[in-house]
Amino acid sequence: MDSQCVSILPRVCGVLLVSGSSLPDDTSLEKLLDWFTTIAQTGASLLEACPCLVDFVSKVAFNYASGSSILSFTLKLTGLIGASEDGFKVLKVRLKNLNSPRPGIPFFHPSITHSNVQECSVLKLVFNPHHWQEAGLWEDPCLRIGWIQGLKMILQHSEALCFFAQADLIEPLLQLQTDSSLFVASAANQTLAQVLLLCQSLTSVGHNGSKNKDLEHNSVSVETTQNYSGIITKVSEYLNKSVVLKEISQLSGSQQILRLLAMLLVRVGPPLRDTLLLAVMNSLEELVITSCSQLTVPLMDVILAANSGLRDDSVSKQRLIQLLWFMLNMKKPANVMQAAAAVLHSHQSDPALSAHSARVLLLPLDIVTGVSLLDENSTEELRILITEQLKRKSCISIICVCLSNIPQITLMASDRLPCPQRQIVTAVLMLLRLCCVDSSSSSAGCVEVVRFITGNSKVQKCALEALLVLSKSAGVKMVLVDVFKVLTAYLNSPSSDPSVLQKSYQAVIKWVGVCPDLSCITDQLREGFIQAVRKRACDMRWEARDSTVEFLGHLGQAPSCRSFTEQETEPSDVLLGGRSFTVPLLKKALQDPESYVRASSISALAQTLTPSWQEGTALTQEQEDIVTQVQEILFQDSEGFARRAAVKFFIAWLSACSSPSSCWLLMQSVPTVLSQGVADLDWEVKLHTLELAELLLDQAFPDPSPSHPYAVISDQAHRPPIAGQQSDLLSSLKDLVNWGVVSALLCGVVDCDRPVALKACQLLLKLQGVVCPVMGNAADTRVFCQLAGASVMQQVRKIQAMGKDTYVVSEASSEADKEGIYASADPECVDVCEVLRLLDLDEKLSILTQSSDHIYNSPLSLLQDILTAAAASSQPGWDPRQELIMDCY
């Protein structure tokens, strides 16, 4: 630990003791606690490192005017100190020889006499709720949460648990389980789980016969076991009493208790889990019978959490199964649907339960569409109830629950499904027709529901998402035409919401991907689809245009399929007539007034043109015009989204091109893109530009194949380079310079944005490692590069003036050394290898890989800030509303 921190810490503790002392910011105490936690986690003794902390805790415990934040911090700090057994023993020592309080600081409450203090320890005083209640501070949630979190920190060993049991702290902890503050209640839940887990671990040690200092003597073992049993008994009784809903005003508390119980049943193991479950089983059964809708979900969480950890032959398992069956046969359709969904998502092993849950969830789809999915006799009573519910506006939620659970239903084994998946596809398509405003479809099912679902975007999106999942079903080729008819209707409908259009496009791509045979697509269907896409490309809503452009890009990357001619072809050819239709639309979208659409159109063009790039076909005039437009966007567009996409366009082109050097337009564009992109104001544009430079660097110097880990290391690296190798490297390096790669990297390494500088530094190190060991110092092996940007030249000259131990450039340097850096003809032109050595990239990399605030984010900085803030607050005329600008840790 820093000696400066040790010397400053007592002064900081003194500042924190003074009521009303200003802090640098609201998180200073949390940062201070984080620092103490870090010390403790390293294994060092916190009290040995910071011996003044016990005295600080002792004084704050009586200083009621310290403020809730200081008191809460002190409670947490006490827990952190007591988390180690040595620290716990120090805190357990009785208070003696306390320094007398300074004037104006009431260390001692009037109700606590000197004799009482002698009988009290720091630990008992700090964690005694009555102490804080008498002081009138317990009502502050900040103090309560500090008390809870302090307890959680200290409960790490048997000594702490014995103290917890003997002080009967379980009672106030249980009272806080349903605290009015959700933060306090949540923290209390987690701490109660910590208590039970510690009880479980310590009792299991005793049963396993392992050594434990609590069990070395039989008397201690009995007392300890009784303490642990008493805690478990009180928790069980509390849960049993609190689970039952006595009146509707207690609904929130019951929900919180059920969530707590579910968490405990998941985290604890047998036999403690069995004990808790046995204690609350009767209350759970009573709660199930009440059928309170608001408790269905948390109640199912409890039942399923308990059921997952029990043996099939246990009595508790049978009782829980009966509870699940009861909930799946309740008289309230919404509750039954929620229960069925919970069963399916829990992956229950009982096949009968899973099959029945699937029938329950498919029942609304069966009723609304009239498509026979179920045996009517199996769910006759529930069918009547749901049919009545579907005649009301609340039918929307029931239908959405049904649709959102279809993915889980499709995961079931075919022998558990009530019908083939193809029938479910048919039912979903019928539902989509009924929801479409322009549809004239009529349902053989519940006609009253149509007026509620027609044009409802929520139902439409849920149905389209279900259709996405159902694309993997067996035999779906037979309904492919119906699928595309429905999707085309949605794309053409003027009432379709942009989010519905996006889902429709996604469904098209999904079904095209899983159905490689598109020979069923008729000319009429193709014309309808072309009309829909052309219309949406000119939609008034930019979201619709953006989804259309994205769809065209995804369609261009879809795998090949079979058309009506039985030949392999592209899906875009089958559905839209090929690139002759899509490319002009995308080219027009480059001029869209919305930047998102412009960016999406650039990405879509890259996806669409990738196959021709891979084939190496000659560029058409239209494609050359596209490249020009994309470059103009990079140079002139005011939005970063479009400029980022422009750089990515050239990355995709370079990646897909089989022979980049043979594509004159690509290599002619690269230097311009690199010089423009690396000077952009948007850091992401600069970073993508460096990714383009990395591609060129990898092509120029491909990585050698990785050697086998047990291969014998060759001494080739220590041999002088052969002439051929040096010649190849020289040629490749000249190409990189001509393309502007080296200039872009040198510009990036001094960039003010750390991710950009880091990326450039890494690439320069890679270049240095490949080139510098091989290139010699002869004049004919030097490659000169133009320094792009004043910042690069300034840094090089700054290093030159300062000098380096490894390479010093000064007035005394020889002419040969100077020529090694600067070309005589142009002072802004440098030798690549020499400037790589001069920049000291290893040191720069170590700095860049550190966090951006590593210099100021330190414990010493934090302590100094606290003292500075306290000194400022004591100055005459200090305004507490004035913000203090600090380098806070």
PDB file of C-alpha atoms in Angstrom, residues 164-279:
ATOM      1  CA  PHE A 164     -25.725 -12.969  13.911  1.00  0.00           C
ATOM      2  CA  ALA A 165     -27.667 -15.725  15.676  1.00  0.00           C
ATOM      3  CA  GLN A 166     -26.820 -14.667  19.242  1.00  0.00           C
ATOM      4  CA  ALA A 167     -27.720 -11.024  18.541  1.00  0.00           C
ATOM      5  CA  ASP A 168     -31.034 -12.241  17.054  1.00  0.00           C
ATOM      6  CA  LEU A 169     -30.491 -10.152  13.936  1.00  0.00           C
ATOM      7  CA  ILE A 170     -32.670 -12.512  11.919  1.00  0.00           C
ATOM      8  CA  GLU A 171     -35.776 -10.711  13.209  1.00  0.00           C
ATOM      9  CA  PRO A 172     -34.992  -7.231  11.812  1.00  0.00           C
ATOM     10  CA  LEU A 173     -33.641  -8.810   8.640  1.00  0.00           C
ATOM     11  CA  LEU A 174     -36.937 -10.632   8.070  1.00  0.00           C
ATOM     12  CA  GLN A 175     -38.868  -7.433   8.679  1.00  0.00           C
ATOM     13  CA  LEU A 176     -36.915  -5.756   5.881  1.00  0.00           C
ATOM     14  CA  GLN A 177     -37.821  -8.441   3.315  1.00  0.00           C
ATOM     15  CA  THR A 178     -40.891  -6.438   2.288  1.00  0.00           C
ATOM     16  CA  ASP A 179     -39.515  -2.979   2.995  1.00  0.00           C
ATOM     17  CA  SER A 180     -41.234  -0.010   1.366  1.00  0.00           C
ATOM     18  CA  SER A 181     -37.987   0.727  -0.472  1.00  0.00           C
ATOM     19  CA  LEU A 182     -37.473  -1.757  -3.302  1.00  0.00           C
ATOM     20  CA  PHE A 183     -33.696  -1.308  -3.054  1.00  0.00           C
ATOM     21  CA  VAL A 184     -33.759  -2.160   0.651  1.00  0.00           C
ATOM     22  CA  ALA A 185     -36.086  -5.135   0.117  1.00  0.00           C
ATOM     23  CA  SER A 186     -33.929  -6.514  -2.714  1.00  0.00           C
ATOM     24  CA  ALA A 187     -30.750  -6.164  -0.636  1.00  0.00           C
ATOM     25  CA  ALA A 188     -32.510  -7.847   2.313  1.00  0.00           C
ATOM     26  CA  ASN A 189     -33.529 -10.749   0.047  1.00  0.00           C
ATOM     27  CA  GLN A 190     -29.961 -11.283  -1.085  1.00  0.00           C
ATOM     28  CA  THR A 191     -28.617 -11.090   2.484  1.00  0.00           C
ATOM     29  CA  LEU A 192     -31.166 -13.614   3.736  1.00  0.00           C
ATOM     30  CA  ALA A 193     -30.035 -15.989   1.010  1.00  0.00           C
ATOM     31  CA  GLN A 194     -26.439 -15.406   2.149  1.00  0.00           C
ATOM     32  CA  VAL A 195     -27.421 -16.304   5.728  1.00  0.00           C
ATOM     33  CA  LEU A 196     -29.097 -19.544   4.662  1.00  0.00           C
ATOM     34  CA  LEU A 197     -26.236 -20.524   2.367  1.00  0.00           C
ATOM     35  CA  LEU A 198     -23.761 -19.984   5.196  1.00  0.00           C
ATOM     36  CA  CYS A 199     -25.926 -22.078   7.541  1.00  0.00           C
ATOM     37  CA  GLN A 200     -26.061 -24.783   4.901  1.00  0.00           C
ATOM     38  CA  SER A 201     -22.310 -24.808   4.251  1.00  0.00           C
ATOM     39  CA  LEU A 202     -21.370 -24.892   7.949  1.00  0.00           C
ATOM     40  CA  THR A 203     -23.833 -27.637   8.871  1.00  0.00           C
ATOM     41  CA  SER A 204     -22.689 -29.723   5.887  1.00  0.00           C
ATOM     42  CA  VAL A 205     -19.088 -29.433   7.134  1.00  0.00           C
ATOM     43  CA  GLY A 206     -20.156 -30.900  10.430  1.00  0.00           C
ATOM     44  CA  HIS A 207     -22.101 -33.738   8.828  1.00  0.00           C
ATOM     45  CA  ASN A 208     -19.225 -34.603   6.532  1.00  0.00           C
ATOM     46  CA  GLY A 209     -16.878 -34.936   9.494  1.00  0.00           C
ATOM     47  CA  SER A 210     -14.493 -32.271   8.267  1.00  0.00           C
ATOM     48  CA  LYS A 211     -12.441 -30.255  10.713  1.00  0.00           C
ATOM     49  CA  ASN A 212     -14.015 -27.074  11.960  1.00  0.00           C
ATOM     50  CA  LYS A 213     -13.028 -25.060  14.977  1.00  0.00           C
ATOM     51  CA  ASP A 214     -16.701 -24.737  15.977  1.00  0.00           C
ATOM     52  CA  LEU A 215     -16.987 -28.512  16.113  1.00  0.00           C
ATOM     53  CA  GLU A 216     -13.811 -29.343  17.974  1.00  0.00           C
ATOM     54  CA  HIS A 217     -15.726 -29.457  21.248  1.00  0.00           C
ATOM     55  CA  ASN A 218     -19.100 -31.116  21.547  1.00  0.00           C
ATOM     56  CA  SER A 219     -20.599 -28.289  23.627  1.00  0.00           C
ATOM     57  CA  VAL A 220     -19.733 -25.706  20.999  1.00  0.00           C
ATOM     58  CA  SER A 221     -21.053 -27.989  18.259  1.00  0.00           C
ATOM     59  CA  VAL A 222     -24.420 -28.390  19.958  1.00  0.00           C
ATOM     60  CA  GLU A 223     -24.767 -24.664  20.637  1.00  0.00           C
ATOM     61  CA  THR A 224     -23.780 -23.790  17.077  1.00  0.00           C
ATOM     62  CA  THR A 225     -26.193 -26.317  15.590  1.00  0.00           C
ATOM     63  CA  GLN A 226     -29.003 -24.955  17.750  1.00  0.00           C
ATOM     64  CA  ASN A 227     -28.234 -21.418  16.588  1.00  0.00           C
ATOM     65  CA  TYR A 228     -28.337 -22.449  12.933  1.00  0.00           C
ATOM     66  CA  SER A 229     -31.523 -24.467  13.442  1.00  0.00           C
ATOM     67  CA  GLY A 230     -33.129 -21.493  15.161  1.00  0.00           C
ATOM     68  CA  ILE A 231     -32.359 -19.268  12.159  1.00  0.00           C
ATOM     69  CA  ILE A 232     -33.805 -21.793   9.708  1.00  0.00           C
ATOM     70  CA  THR A 233     -36.909 -22.272  11.861  1.00  0.00           C
ATOM     71  CA  LYS A 234     -37.583 -18.546  12.044  1.00  0.00           C
ATOM     72  CA  VAL A 235     -37.106 -18.153   8.290  1.00  0.00           C
ATOM     73  CA  SER A 236     -39.442 -21.093   7.595  1.00  0.00           C
ATOM     74  CA  GLU A 237     -42.125 -19.727   9.916  1.00  0.00           C
ATOM     75  CA  TYR A 238     -41.822 -16.269   8.402  1.00  0.00           C
ATOM     76  CA  LEU A 239     -42.161 -17.565   4.839  1.00  0.00           C
ATOM     77  CA  ASN A 240     -45.117 -19.793   5.735  1.00  0.00           C
ATOM     78  CA  LYS A 241     -46.943 -16.908   7.382  1.00  0.00           C
ATOM     79  CA  SER A 242     -46.086 -14.305   4.740  1.00  0.00           C
ATOM     80  CA  VAL A 243     -46.871 -16.313   1.611  1.00  0.00           C
ATOM     81  CA  VAL A 244     -50.622 -16.413   2.230  1.00  0.00           C
ATOM     82  CA  LEU A 245     -52.500 -13.404   0.902  1.00  0.00           C
ATOM     83  CA  LYS A 246     -54.815 -12.222   3.677  1.00  0.00           C
ATOM     84  CA  GLU A 247     -56.146  -9.082   1.971  1.00  0.00           C
ATOM     85  CA  ILE A 248     -55.642  -7.310  -1.340  1.00  0.00           C
ATOM     86  CA  SER A 249     -53.627  -4.524   0.306  1.00  0.00           C
ATOM     87  CA  GLN A 250     -50.885  -7.101   1.008  1.00  0.00           C
ATOM     88  CA  LEU A 251     -50.598  -8.065  -2.669  1.00  0.00           C
ATOM     89  CA  SER A 252     -47.242  -6.318  -3.212  1.00  0.00           C
ATOM     90  CA  GLY A 253     -45.783  -7.988  -0.117  1.00  0.00           C
ATOM     91  CA  SER A 254     -46.962 -11.430  -1.239  1.00  0.00           C
ATOM     92  CA  GLN A 255     -45.393 -10.930  -4.655  1.00  0.00           C
ATOM     93  CA  GLN A 256     -42.096  -9.963  -3.016  1.00  0.00           C
ATOM     94  CA  ILE A 257     -42.186 -12.992  -0.693  1.00  0.00           C
ATOM     95  CA  LEU A 258     -42.902 -15.349  -3.581  1.00  0.00           C
ATOM     96  CA  ARG A 259     -39.961 -13.931  -5.541  1.00  0.00           C
ATOM     97  CA  LEU A 260     -37.803 -14.364  -2.438  1.00  0.00           C
ATOM     98  CA  LEU A 261     -38.957 -17.955  -1.989  1.00  0.00           C
ATOM     99  CA  ALA A 262     -38.281 -18.800  -5.643  1.00  0.00           C
ATOM    100  CA  MET A 263     -34.761 -17.359  -5.332  1.00  0.00           C
ATOM    101  CA  LEU A 264     -34.076 -19.338  -2.138  1.00  0.00           C
ATOM    102  CA  LEU A 265     -35.332 -22.624  -3.601  1.00  0.00           C
ATOM    103  CA  VAL A 266     -33.025 -22.169  -6.591  1.00  0.00           C
ATOM    104  CA  ARG A 267     -29.929 -21.215  -4.586  1.00  0.00           C
ATOM    105  CA  VAL A 268     -30.019 -23.504  -1.532  1.00  0.00           C
ATOM    106  CA  GLY A 269     -29.600 -27.247  -1.754  1.00  0.00           C
ATOM    107  CA  PRO A 270     -30.949 -30.243   0.116  1.00  0.00           C
ATOM    108  CA  PRO A 271     -31.779 -30.800   2.903  1.00  0.00           C
ATOM    109  CA  LEU A 272     -32.357 -27.072   3.532  1.00  0.00           C
ATOM    110  CA  ARG A 273     -34.426 -26.716   0.367  1.00  0.00           C
ATOM    111  CA  ASP A 274     -36.653 -29.591   1.457  1.00  0.00           C
ATOM    112  CA  THR A 275     -37.080 -27.980   4.874  1.00  0.00           C
ATOM    113  CA  LEU A 276     -38.180 -24.664   3.374  1.00  0.00           C
ATOM    114  CA  LEU A 277     -40.499 -26.350   0.894  1.00  0.00           C
ATOM    115  CA  LEU A 278     -42.125 -28.514   3.543  1.00  0.00           C
ATOM    116  CA  ALA A 279     -42.731 -25.421   5.686  1.00  0.00           C
TER     117      ALA A 279
END
